CSV table of C-alpha atoms in Angstrom, one decimal:
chain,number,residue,atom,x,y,z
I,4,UNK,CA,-108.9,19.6,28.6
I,5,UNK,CA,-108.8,23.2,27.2
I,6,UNK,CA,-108.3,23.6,23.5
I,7,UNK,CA,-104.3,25.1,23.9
I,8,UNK,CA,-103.3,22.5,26.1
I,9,UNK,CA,-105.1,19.7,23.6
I,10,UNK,CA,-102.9,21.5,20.8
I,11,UNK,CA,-99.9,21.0,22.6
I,12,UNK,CA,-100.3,17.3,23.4
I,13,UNK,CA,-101.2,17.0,19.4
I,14,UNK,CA,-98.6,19.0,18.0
I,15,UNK,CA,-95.8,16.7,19.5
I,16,UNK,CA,-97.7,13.3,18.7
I,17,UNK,CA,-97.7,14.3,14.7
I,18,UNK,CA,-94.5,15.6,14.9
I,19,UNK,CA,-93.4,11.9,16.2
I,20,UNK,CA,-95.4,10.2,13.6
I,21,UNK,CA,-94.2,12.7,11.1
I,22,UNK,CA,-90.7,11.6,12.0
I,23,UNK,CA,-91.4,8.4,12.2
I,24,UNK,CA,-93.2,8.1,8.7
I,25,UNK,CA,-89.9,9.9,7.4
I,26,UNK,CA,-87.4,7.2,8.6
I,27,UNK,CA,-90.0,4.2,7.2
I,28,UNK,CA,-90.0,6.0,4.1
I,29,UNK,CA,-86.2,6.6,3.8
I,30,UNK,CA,-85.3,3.1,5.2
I,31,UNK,CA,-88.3,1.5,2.3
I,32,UNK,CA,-86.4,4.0,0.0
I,33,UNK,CA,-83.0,2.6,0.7
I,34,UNK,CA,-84.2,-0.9,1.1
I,35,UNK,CA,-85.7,-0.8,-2.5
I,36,UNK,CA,-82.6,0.6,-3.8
I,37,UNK,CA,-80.3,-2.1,-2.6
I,38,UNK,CA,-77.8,-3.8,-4.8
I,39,UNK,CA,-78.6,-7.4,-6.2
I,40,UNK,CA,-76.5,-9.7,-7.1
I,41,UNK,CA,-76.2,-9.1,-11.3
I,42,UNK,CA,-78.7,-6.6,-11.1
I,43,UNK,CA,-76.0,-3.6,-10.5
I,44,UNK,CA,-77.2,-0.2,-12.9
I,45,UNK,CA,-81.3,-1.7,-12.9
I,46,UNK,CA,-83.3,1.3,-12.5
I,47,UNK,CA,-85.4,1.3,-9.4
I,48,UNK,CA,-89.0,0.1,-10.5
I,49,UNK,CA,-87.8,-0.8,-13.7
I,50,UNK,CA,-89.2,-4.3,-15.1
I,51,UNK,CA,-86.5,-6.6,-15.1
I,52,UNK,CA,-84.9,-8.6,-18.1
I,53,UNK,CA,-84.9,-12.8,-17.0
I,54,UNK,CA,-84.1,-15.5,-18.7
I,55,UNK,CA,-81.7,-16.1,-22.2
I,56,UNK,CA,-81.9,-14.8,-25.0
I,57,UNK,CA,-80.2,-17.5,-27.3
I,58,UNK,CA,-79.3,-15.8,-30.2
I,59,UNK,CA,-78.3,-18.2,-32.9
I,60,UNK,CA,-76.2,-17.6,-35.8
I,61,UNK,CA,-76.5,-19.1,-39.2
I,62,UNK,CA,-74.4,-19.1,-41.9
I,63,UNK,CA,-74.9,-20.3,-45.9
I,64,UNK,CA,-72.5,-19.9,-48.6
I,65,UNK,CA,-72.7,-21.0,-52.5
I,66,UNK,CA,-69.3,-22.0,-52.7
I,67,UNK,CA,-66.5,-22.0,-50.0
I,68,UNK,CA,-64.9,-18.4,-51.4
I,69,UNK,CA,-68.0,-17.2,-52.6
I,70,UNK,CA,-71.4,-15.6,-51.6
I,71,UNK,CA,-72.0,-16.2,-47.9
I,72,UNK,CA,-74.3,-14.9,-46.2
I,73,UNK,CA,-76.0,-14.8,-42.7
I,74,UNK,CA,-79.5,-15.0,-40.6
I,75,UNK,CA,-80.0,-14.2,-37.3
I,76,UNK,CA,-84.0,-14.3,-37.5
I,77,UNK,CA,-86.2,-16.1,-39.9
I,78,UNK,CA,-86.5,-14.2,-42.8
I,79,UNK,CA,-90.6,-13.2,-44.1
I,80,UNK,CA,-90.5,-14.9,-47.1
I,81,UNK,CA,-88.5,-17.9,-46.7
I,82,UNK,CA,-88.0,-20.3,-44.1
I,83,UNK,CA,-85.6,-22.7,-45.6
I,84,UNK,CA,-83.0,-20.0,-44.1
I,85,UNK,CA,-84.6,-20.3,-40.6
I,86,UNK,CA,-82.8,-19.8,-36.8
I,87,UNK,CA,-83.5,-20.6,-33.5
I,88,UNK,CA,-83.5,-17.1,-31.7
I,89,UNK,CA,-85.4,-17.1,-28.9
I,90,UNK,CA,-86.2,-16.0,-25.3
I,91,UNK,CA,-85.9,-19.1,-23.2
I,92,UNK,CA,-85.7,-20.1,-19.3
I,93,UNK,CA,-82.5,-22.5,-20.4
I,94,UNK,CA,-79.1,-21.8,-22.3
I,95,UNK,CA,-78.9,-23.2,-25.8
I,96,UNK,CA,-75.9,-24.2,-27.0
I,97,UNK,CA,-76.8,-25.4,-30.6
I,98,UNK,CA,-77.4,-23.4,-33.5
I,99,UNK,CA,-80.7,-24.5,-34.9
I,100,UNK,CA,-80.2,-23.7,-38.9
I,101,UNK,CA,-82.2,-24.2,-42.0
I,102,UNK,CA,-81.6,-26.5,-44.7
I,103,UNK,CA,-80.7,-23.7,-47.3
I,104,UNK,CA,-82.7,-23.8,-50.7
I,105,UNK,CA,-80.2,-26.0,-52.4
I,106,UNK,CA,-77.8,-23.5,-54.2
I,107,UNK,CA,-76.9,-21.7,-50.9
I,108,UNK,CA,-76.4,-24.4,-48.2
I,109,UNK,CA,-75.4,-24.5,-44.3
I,110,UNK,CA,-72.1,-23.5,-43.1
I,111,UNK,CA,-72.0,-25.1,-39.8
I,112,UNK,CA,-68.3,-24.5,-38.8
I,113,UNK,CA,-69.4,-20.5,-39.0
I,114,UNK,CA,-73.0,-21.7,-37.0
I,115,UNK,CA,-73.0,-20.3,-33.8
I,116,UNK,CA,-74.9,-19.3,-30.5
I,117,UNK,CA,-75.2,-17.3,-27.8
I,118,UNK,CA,-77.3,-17.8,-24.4
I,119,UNK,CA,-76.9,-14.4,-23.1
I,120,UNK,CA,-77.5,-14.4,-19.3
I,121,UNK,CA,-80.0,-11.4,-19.7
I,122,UNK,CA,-80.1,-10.9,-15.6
I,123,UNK,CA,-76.5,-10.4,-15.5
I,124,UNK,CA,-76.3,-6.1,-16.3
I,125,UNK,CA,-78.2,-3.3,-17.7
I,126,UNK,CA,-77.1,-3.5,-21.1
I,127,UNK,CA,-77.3,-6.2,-24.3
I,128,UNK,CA,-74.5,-4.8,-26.3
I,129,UNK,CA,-75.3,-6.0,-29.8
I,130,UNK,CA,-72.2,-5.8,-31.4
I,131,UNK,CA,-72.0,-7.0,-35.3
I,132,UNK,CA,-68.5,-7.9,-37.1
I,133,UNK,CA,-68.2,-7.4,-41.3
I,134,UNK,CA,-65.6,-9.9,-43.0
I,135,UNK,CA,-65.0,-9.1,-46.5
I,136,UNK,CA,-63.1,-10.7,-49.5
I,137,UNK,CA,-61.9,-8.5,-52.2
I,138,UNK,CA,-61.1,-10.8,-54.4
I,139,UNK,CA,-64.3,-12.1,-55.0
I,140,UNK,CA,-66.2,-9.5,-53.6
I,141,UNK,CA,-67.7,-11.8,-50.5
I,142,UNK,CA,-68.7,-10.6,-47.1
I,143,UNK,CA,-71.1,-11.7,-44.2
I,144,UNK,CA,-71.5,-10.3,-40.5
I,145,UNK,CA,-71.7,-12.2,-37.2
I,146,UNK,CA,-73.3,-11.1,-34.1
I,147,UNK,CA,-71.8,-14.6,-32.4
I,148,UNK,CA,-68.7,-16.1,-32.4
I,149,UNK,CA,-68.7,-19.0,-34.3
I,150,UNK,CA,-68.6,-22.1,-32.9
I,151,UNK,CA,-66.0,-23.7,-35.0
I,152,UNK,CA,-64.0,-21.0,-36.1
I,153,UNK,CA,-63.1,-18.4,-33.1
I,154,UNK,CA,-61.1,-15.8,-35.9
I,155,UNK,CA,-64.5,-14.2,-36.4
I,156,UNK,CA,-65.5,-13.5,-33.2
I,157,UNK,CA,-67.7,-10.6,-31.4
I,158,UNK,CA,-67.8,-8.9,-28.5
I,159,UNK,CA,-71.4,-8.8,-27.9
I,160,UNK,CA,-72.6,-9.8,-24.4
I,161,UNK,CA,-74.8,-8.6,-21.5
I,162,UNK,CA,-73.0,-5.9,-18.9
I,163,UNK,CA,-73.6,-2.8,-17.2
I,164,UNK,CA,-71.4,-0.7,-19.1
I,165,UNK,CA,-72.1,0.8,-22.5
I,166,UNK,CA,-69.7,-0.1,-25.4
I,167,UNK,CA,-69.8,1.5,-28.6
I,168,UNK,CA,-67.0,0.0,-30.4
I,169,UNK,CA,-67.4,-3.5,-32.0
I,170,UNK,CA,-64.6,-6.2,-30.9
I,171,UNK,CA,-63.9,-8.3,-33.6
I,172,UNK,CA,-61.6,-10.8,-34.4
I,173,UNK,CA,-59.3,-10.5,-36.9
I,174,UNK,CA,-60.8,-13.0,-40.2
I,175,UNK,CA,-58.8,-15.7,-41.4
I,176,UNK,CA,-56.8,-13.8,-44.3
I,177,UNK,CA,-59.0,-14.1,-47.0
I,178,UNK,CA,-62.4,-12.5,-45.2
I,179,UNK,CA,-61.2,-9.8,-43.6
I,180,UNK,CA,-62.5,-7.3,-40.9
I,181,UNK,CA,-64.3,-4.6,-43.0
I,182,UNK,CA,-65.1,-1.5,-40.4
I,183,UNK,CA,-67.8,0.5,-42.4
I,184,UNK,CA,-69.9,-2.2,-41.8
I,185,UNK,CA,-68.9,-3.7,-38.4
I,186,UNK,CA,-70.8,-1.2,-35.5
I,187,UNK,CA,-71.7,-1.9,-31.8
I,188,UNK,CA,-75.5,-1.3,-30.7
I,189,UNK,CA,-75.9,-0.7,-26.7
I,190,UNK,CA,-79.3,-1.7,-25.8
I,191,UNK,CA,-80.9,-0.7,-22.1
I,192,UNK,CA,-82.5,-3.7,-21.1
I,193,UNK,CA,-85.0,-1.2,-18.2
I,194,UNK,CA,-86.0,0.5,-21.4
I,195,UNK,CA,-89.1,-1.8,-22.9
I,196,UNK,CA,-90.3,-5.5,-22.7
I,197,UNK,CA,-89.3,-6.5,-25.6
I,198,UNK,CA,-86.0,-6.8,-28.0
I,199,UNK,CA,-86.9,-6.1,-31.7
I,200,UNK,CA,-84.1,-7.8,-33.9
I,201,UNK,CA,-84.5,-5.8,-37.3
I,202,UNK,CA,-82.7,-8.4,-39.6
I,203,UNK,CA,-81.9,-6.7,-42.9
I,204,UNK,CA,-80.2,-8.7,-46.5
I,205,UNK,CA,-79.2,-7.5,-49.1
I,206,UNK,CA,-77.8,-8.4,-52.6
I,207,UNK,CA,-75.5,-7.0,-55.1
I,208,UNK,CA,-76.3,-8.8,-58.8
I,209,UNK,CA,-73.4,-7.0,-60.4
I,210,UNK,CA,-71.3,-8.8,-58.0
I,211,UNK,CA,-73.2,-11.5,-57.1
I,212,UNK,CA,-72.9,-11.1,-53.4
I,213,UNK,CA,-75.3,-11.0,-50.5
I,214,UNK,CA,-74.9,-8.9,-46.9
I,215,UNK,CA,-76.8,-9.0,-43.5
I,216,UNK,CA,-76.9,-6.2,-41.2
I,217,UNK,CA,-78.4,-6.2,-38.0
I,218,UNK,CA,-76.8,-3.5,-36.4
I,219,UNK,CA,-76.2,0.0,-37.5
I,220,UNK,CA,-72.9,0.4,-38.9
I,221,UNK,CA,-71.3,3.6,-40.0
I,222,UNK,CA,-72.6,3.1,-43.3
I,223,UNK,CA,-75.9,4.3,-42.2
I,224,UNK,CA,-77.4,3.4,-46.0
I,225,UNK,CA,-77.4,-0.3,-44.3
I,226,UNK,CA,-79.2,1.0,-41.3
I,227,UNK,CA,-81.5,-1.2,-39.5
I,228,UNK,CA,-84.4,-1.0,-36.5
I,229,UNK,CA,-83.2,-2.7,-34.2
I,230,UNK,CA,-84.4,-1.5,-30.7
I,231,UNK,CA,-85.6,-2.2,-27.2
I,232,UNK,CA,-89.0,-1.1,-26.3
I,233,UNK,CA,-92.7,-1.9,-25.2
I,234,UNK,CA,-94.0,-2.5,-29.0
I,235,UNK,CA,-94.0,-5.4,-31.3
I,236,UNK,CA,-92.4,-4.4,-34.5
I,237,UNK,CA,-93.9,-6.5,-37.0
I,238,UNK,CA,-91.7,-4.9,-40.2
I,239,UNK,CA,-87.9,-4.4,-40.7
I,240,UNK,CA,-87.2,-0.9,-40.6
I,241,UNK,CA,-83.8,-1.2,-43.1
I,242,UNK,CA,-81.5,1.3,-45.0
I,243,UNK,CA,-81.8,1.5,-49.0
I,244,UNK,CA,-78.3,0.3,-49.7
I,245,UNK,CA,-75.7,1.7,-52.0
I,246,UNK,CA,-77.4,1.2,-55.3
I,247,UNK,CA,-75.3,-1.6,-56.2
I,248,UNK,CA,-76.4,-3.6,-52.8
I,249,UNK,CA,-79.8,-3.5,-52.6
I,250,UNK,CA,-82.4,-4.7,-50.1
I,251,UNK,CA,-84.1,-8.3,-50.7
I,252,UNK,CA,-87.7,-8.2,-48.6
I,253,UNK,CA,-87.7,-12.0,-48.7
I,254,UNK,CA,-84.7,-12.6,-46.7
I,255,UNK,CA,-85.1,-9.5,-44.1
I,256,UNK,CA,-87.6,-9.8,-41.0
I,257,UNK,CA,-87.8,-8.7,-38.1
I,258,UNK,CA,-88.6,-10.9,-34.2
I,259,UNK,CA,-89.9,-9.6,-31.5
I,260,UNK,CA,-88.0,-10.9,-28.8
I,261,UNK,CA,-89.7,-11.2,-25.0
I,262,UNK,CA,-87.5,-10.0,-22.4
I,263,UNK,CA,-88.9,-12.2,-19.4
């Protein structure tokens, strides 16, 4: 066979496999790309979040009008205010609580927790509610709605849509909704491996009051860390406060949270 008339046999036989390799590609391309069940807005080769994250809620007061305050995560320095938050195969569907040290003790009808279906959208919308009492100065936050007392309830769940506003309910009368320090934190669940709950108290001696934030609010002086990404925080990264609030080390943390 004569070099021109090999060429022309070749030229047609890796145009062919040319083709061919082009509609493999496109077809793998498209197969890859195909919509799961739950799984609608994943990025395409991003690691997926499995599993629940039970994110339990606990609540202590002093008195029944005075000084609550929540956890979400263990705090550093003292464990007698301990939760259950974890990243789990199965749903939880009790808060697990601390004993309280004694002077602050459990408040199991504001207890709650949430097994959030983390395979069920792109986003873990974080979304904190502020209750506050004038007339004695008293506040907390929940991230859950509690389970025996719905009035304080949050919007945060898993989805694949991005909400920035924080649905809360509407408080009871006495503690009421308090936006300056209610906010709603969407997370991207393709971004990182791991959830990083920056838990952050603290406590006003003038008034005698403690607060939790966990989510940024827009009063960014109670700022927290909380984020998605590859890295194990190991420190809460927290706002300064106001001053009069200021932050208690002992009773902030922060937990690494697996996302699979």
């Amino acid at each position: 066979m004569t070099r021109w008339t090999a060429m022309r046999v070749w030229r047609p036989a890796l145009a062919l496999a040319v083709g061919v390799g082009t509609f493999l590609g496109t077809a793998g391309a498209a197969g890859t790309a195909a919509a799961v069940p739950g799984q609608q807005g994943r990025q395409v080769g991003a690691a997926a979040a499995s599993g629940y994250l039970n994110l339990h809620q606990c609540a202590y007061y002093a008195s029944s009008l005075d000084d609550h305050f929540n956890t979400f995560v263990t705090p550093s320095g003292d464990g007698r205010y301990s939760t259950g938050t974890k990243h789990s195969a199965t749903a939880d569907t009790t808060a697990a609580c601390g004993a309280g040290n004694g002077n602050h003790v459990p408040v199991p009808i504001l207890h709650g927790v949430k097994a959030l279906d983390l395979g069920t959208g792109r986003y873990l919308n974080l979304q904190q509610c502020d209750y506050y009492r004038s007339a004695t100065t008293d506040r907390f936050t929940t991230l859950v709605t509690p389970s025996g007392d719905g009035r304080y309830s949050t919007g945060t769940k898993v989805s694949d849509t991005k909400e920035t506003s924080p649905t809360c309910g509407p408080g009871n009368g006495n503690h009421v909704p308090n936006p300056g320090l209610s906010g709603s934190l969407p997370l991207d669940l393709t971004a990182g491996s791991r959830l990083n709950l920056h838990q952050c108290v603290y406590y006003s001696e003038r008034l005698k009051s403690h607060m939790t934030s966990v989510v940024p609010a827009p009063d960014n002086r109670y700022t927290t860390g909380t984020n998605i990404s590859n890295t194990v925080d190991t420190r809460p990264v927290c706002g300064a406060g106001n001053g009069d609030y200021v932050l208690i080390p002992l009773l902030s943390a922060v937990k690494s949270v697996p996302l699979s």
